[in-house]
Coordinates of C-alpha atoms in Angstrom, one line a residue:
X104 CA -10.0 22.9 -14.0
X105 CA -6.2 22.6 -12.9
X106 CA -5.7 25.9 -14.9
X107 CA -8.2 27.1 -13.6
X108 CA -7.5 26.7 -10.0
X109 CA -4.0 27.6 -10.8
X110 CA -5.1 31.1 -11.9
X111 CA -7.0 31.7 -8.7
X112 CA -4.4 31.1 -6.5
X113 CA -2.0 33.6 -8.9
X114 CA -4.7 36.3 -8.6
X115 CA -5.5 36.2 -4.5
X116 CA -3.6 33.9 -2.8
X117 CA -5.8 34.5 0.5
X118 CA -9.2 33.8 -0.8
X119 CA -8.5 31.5 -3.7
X120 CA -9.6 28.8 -1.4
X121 CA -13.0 30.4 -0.7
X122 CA -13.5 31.0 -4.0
X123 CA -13.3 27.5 -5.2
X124 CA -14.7 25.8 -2.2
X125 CA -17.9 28.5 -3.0
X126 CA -17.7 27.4 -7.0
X127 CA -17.5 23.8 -6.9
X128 CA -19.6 22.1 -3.7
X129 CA -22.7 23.5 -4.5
X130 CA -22.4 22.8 -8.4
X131 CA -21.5 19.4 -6.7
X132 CA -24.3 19.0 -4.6
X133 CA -26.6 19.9 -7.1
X134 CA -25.3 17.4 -9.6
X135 CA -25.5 14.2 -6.8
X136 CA -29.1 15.5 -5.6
X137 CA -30.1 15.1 -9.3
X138 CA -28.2 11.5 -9.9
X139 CA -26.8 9.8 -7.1
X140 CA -24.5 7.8 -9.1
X141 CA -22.5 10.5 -10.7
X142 CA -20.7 10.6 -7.7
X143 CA -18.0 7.9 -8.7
X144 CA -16.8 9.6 -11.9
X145 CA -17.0 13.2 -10.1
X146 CA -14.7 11.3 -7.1
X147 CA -12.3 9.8 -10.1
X148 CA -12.4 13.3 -11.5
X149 CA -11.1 15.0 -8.6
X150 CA -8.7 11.9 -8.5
X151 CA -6.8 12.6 -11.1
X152 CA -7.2 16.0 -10.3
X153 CA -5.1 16.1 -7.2
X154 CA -2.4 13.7 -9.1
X155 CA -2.2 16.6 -11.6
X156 CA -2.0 19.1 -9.2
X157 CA 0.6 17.2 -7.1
X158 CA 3.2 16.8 -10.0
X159 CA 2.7 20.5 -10.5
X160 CA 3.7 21.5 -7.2
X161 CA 0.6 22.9 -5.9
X162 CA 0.4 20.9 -2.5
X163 CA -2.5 23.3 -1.2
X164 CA -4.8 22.3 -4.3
X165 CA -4.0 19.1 -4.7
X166 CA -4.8 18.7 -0.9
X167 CA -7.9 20.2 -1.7
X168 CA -8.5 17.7 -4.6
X169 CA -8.2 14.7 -2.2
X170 CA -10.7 16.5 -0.1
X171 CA -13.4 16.6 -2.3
X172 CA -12.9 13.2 -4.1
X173 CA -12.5 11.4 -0.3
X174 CA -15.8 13.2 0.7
X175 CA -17.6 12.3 -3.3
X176 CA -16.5 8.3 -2.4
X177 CA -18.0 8.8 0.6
X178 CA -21.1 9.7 -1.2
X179 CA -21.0 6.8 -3.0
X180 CA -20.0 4.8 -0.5
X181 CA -22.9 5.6 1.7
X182 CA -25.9 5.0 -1.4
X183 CA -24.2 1.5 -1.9
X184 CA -26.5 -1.2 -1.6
X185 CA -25.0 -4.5 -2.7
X186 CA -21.8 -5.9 -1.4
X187 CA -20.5 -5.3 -5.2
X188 CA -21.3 -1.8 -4.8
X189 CA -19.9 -1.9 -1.1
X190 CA -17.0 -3.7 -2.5
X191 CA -16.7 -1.6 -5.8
X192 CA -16.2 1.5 -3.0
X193 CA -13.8 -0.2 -0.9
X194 CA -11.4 -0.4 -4.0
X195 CA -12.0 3.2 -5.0
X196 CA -10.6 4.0 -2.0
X197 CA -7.9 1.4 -1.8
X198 CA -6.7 3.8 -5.0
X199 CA -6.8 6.9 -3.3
X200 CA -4.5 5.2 -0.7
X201 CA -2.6 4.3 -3.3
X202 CA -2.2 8.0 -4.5
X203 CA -1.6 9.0 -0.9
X204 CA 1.0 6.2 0.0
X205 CA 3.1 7.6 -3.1
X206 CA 2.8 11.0 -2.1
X207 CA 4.5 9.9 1.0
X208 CA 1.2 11.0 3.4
X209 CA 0.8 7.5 4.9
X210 CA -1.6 8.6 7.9
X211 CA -4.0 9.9 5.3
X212 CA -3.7 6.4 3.2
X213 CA -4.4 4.5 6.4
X214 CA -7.1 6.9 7.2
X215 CA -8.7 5.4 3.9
X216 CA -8.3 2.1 4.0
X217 CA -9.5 2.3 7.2
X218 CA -13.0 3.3 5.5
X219 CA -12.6 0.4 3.0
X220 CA -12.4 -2.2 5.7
X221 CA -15.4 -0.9 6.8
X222 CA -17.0 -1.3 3.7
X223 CA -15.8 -4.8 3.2
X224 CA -14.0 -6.4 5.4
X225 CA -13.0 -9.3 3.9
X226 CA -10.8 -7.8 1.7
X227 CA -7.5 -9.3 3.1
X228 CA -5.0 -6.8 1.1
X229 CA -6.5 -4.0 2.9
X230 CA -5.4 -5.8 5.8
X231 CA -2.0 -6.7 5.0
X232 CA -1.4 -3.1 3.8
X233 CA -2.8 -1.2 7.2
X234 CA -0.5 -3.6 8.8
X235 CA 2.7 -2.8 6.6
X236 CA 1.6 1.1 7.4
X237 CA 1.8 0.6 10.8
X238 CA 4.6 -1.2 11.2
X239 CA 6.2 1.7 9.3
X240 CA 5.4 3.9 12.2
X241 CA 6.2 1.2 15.0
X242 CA 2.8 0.6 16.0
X243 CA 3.6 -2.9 16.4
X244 CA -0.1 -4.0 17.9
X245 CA -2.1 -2.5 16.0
X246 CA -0.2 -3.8 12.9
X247 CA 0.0 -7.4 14.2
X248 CA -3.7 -7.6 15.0
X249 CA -4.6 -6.2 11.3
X250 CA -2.4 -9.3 10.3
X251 CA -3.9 -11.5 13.1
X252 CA -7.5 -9.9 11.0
X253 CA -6.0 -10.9 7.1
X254 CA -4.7 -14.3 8.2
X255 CA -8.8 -15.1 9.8
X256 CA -9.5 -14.5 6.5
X257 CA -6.9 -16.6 4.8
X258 CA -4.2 -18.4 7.1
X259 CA -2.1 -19.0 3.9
X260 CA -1.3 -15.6 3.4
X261 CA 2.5 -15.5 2.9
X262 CA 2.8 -11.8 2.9
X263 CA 1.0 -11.5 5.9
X264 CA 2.7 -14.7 7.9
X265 CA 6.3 -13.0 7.3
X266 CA 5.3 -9.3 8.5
X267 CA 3.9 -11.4 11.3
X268 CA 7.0 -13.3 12.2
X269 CA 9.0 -9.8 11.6
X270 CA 7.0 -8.1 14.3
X271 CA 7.2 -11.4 16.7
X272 CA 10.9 -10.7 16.4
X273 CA 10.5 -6.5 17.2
X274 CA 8.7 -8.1 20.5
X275 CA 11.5 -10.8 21.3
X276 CA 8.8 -13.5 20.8
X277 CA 12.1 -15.4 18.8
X278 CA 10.9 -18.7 18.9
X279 CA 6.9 -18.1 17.3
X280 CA 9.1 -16.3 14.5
X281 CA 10.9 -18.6 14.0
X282 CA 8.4 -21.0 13.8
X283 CA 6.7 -18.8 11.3
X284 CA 10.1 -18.1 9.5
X285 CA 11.3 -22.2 8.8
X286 CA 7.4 -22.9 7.4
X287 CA 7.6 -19.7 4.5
X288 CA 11.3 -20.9 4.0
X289 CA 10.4 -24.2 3.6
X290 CA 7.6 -23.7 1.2
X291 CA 8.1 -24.4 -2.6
X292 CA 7.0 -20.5 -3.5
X293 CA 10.2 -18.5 -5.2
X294 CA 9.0 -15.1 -4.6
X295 CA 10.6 -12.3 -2.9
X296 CA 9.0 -13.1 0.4
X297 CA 10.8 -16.9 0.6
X298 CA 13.7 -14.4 0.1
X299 CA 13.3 -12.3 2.8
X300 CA 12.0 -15.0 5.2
X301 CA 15.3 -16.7 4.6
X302 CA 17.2 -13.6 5.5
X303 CA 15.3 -12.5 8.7
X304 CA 15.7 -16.5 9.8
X305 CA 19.5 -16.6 9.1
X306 CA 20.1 -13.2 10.7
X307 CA 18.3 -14.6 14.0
X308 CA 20.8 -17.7 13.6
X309 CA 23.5 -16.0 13.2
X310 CA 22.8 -13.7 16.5
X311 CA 22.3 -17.3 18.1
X312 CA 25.4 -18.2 17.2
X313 CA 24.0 -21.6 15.0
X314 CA 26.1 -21.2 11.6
X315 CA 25.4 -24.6 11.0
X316 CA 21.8 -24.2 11.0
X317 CA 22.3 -20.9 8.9
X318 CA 24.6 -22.5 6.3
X319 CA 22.4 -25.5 5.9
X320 CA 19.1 -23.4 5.2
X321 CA 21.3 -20.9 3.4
X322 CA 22.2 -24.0 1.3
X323 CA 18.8 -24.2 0.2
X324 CA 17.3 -20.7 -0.5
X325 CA 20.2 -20.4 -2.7
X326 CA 20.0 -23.2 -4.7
X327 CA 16.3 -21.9 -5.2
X328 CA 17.1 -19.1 -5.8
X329 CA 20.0 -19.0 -7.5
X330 CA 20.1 -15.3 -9.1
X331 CA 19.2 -13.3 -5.7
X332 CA 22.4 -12.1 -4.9
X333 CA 21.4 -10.9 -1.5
X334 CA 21.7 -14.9 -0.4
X335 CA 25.1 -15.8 -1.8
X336 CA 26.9 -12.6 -0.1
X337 CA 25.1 -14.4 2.9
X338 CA 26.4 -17.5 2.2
X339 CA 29.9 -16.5 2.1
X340 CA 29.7 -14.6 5.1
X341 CA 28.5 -17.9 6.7
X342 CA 30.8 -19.8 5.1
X343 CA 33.3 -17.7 6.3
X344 CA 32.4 -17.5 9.7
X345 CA 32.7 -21.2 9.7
X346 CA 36.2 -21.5 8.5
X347 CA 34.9 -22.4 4.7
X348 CA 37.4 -20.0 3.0
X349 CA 37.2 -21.3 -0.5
X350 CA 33.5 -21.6 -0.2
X351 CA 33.1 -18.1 0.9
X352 CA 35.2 -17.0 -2.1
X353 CA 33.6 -19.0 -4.7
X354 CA 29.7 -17.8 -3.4
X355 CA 31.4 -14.5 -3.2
X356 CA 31.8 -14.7 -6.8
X357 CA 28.6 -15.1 -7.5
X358 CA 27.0 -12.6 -5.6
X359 CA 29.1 -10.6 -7.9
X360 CA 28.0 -11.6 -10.7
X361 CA 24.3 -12.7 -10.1
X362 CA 21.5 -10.9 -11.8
X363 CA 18.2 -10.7 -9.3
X364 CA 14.8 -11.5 -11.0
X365 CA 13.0 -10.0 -8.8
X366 CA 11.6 -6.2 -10.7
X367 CA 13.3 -4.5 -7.0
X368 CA 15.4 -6.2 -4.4
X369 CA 13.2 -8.5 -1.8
X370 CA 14.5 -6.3 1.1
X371 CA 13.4 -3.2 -0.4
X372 CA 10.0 -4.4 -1.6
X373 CA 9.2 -5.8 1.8
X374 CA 9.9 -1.8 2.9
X375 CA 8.4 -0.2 0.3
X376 CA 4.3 1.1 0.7
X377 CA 2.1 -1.5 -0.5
X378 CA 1.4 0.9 -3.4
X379 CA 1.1 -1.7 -6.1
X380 CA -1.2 -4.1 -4.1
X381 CA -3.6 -1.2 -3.5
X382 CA -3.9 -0.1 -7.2
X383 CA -4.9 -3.5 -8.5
X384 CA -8.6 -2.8 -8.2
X385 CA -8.3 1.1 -9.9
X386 CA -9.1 -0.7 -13.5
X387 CA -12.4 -1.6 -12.3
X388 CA -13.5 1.4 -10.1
X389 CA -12.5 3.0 -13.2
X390 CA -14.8 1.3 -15.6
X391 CA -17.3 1.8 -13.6
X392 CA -16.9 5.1 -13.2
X393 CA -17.0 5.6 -16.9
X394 CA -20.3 3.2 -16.8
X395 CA -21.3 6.1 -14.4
X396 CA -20.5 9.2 -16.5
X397 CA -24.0 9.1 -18.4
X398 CA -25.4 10.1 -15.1
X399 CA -22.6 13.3 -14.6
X400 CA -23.3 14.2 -17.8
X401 CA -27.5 14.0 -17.5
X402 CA -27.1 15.9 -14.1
X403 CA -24.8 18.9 -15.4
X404 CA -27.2 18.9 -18.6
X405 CA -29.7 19.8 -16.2
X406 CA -27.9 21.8 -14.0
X407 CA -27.1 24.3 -16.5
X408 CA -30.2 24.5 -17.9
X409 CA -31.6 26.0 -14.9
X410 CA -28.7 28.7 -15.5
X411 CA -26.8 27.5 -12.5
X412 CA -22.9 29.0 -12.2

């Protein structure tokens, strides 16, 4: 089908688009009239689809791709009737967003999940990742009441608590952040968000003027975390700032020679689209899609045998 729709748009640029649109949504209307439940593996279809098209350069058909498999999981969003179904839709589309967030169109990602929390809204990633999306764009309320809406769901959300205490600090609300800051830096977790809780807390000292505050809990995340570079070059520049020339030297050092083992540097994953969060669920959605192809398959048997084109 990518060759296909590649070879229209060669011969008539202008009505390619017709052309396709008048091939494809009545074949595809046909197909979910006669099984209902062909529309997930029809929706994965045009999936993969618009990924194709997109790392070919075609940006007008593999927009129209995400058309038709938004609309197709909207389909079989709306026949859902079990909160597994319900749910099984919501992380179809948390893939899509996924697609879309990676493809740098955030808007259209949000306009997705937005559909998924609708579905089930309970899923506290979905959330969290509106949230980071927003806050993106500076639209600091609505991002701090989708994290006020994950953290309902589950207050021990750590993700969620330090994009919280981040947009506290946007606000000037310094002292709920750093209330929220000191509990995720005190906590025995040693992932990437203790990291940049750590940093965002010792930024807000410094700018207080409290090095000793900042050294001390500097202290700390770097002996737990003793390969993040990002904290000893902080350290020294506290300890230096303090006076503590041959301990700023010697926690220069190793910055220099510390090895992060974190996959990408804290700071960057905290700014990065929540990509990886929203594709956790695409193994499943596409199981079931393949679960589901039986009924594509039955429908386009029957299609063509009524000489359909």
């Amino acid at each position: 089908l990518q060759t296909f729709e590649e070879g229209a748009l060669a011969t008539d640029k202008r009505r390619a688009m017709f052309w396709l649109e008048q091939a494809d949504r009545p074949l595809a209307a046909n197909v979910l009239q006669r099984q209902p439940g062909a529309a997930l593996p029809l929706a994965l279809f045009y999936g993969e689809l618009f990924r194709a098209h997109l790392k070919s350069g075609r940006i007008g058909l593999a927009r129209r791709a995400e058309v038709r498999a938004a609309d197709l999981l909207e389909s079989f969003a709306a026949a859902a009737d079990s909160e597994a179904q319900k749910s099984l839709a919501a992380a179809a589309f948390e893939g899509m967003a996924a697609d879309l967030l990676a493809a740098e169109a955030p808007q259209r990602a949000a306009d997705l999940l937005e559909r998924a929390t609708r579905l089930a809204p309970r899923r506290v990633a979905d959330w969290v990742a509106l949230a980071a999306i927003h806050e993106r764009d500076r639209r600091l309320e609505t991002a701090l009441l989708e994290l006020e809406r994950a953290l309902a769901l589950d207050p021990g959300h750590r993700e969620a608590r330090l994009r919280q205490a981040r947009i506290e600090r946007l606000r000037g609300n310094e002292r709920r952040a750093g209330e929220i800051l000191d509990a995720l830096a005190a906590e025995a977790a040693t992932d990437w968000i203790g990291v940049v809780a750590v940093q965002e807390r010792t930024r807000a000292l410094f700018e207080a003027g409290e090095l000793a505050r900042a050294v001390t809990l500097l202290e700390r995340a770097a002996a737990r975390f003793p390969s993040e570079p990002s904290l000893a070059l902080a350290l020294s520049y506290a300890y230096e700032r303090s006076g503590r020339r041959g301990d700023a030297r010697a926690a220069a050092e190793r910055a220099v020679t510390a090895r992060t083992s974190f996959a990408a540097a804290p700071r960057k994953r905290y700014s990065a689209p929540p990509v990886e969060s929203l594709a956790a669920g695409r193994a499943e959605v596409e199981a079931a899609g393949l679960l589901a192809s039986a009924d594509l398959a039955r429908a386009l048997d029957a299609t063509a045998g009524r000489g359909a084109r």
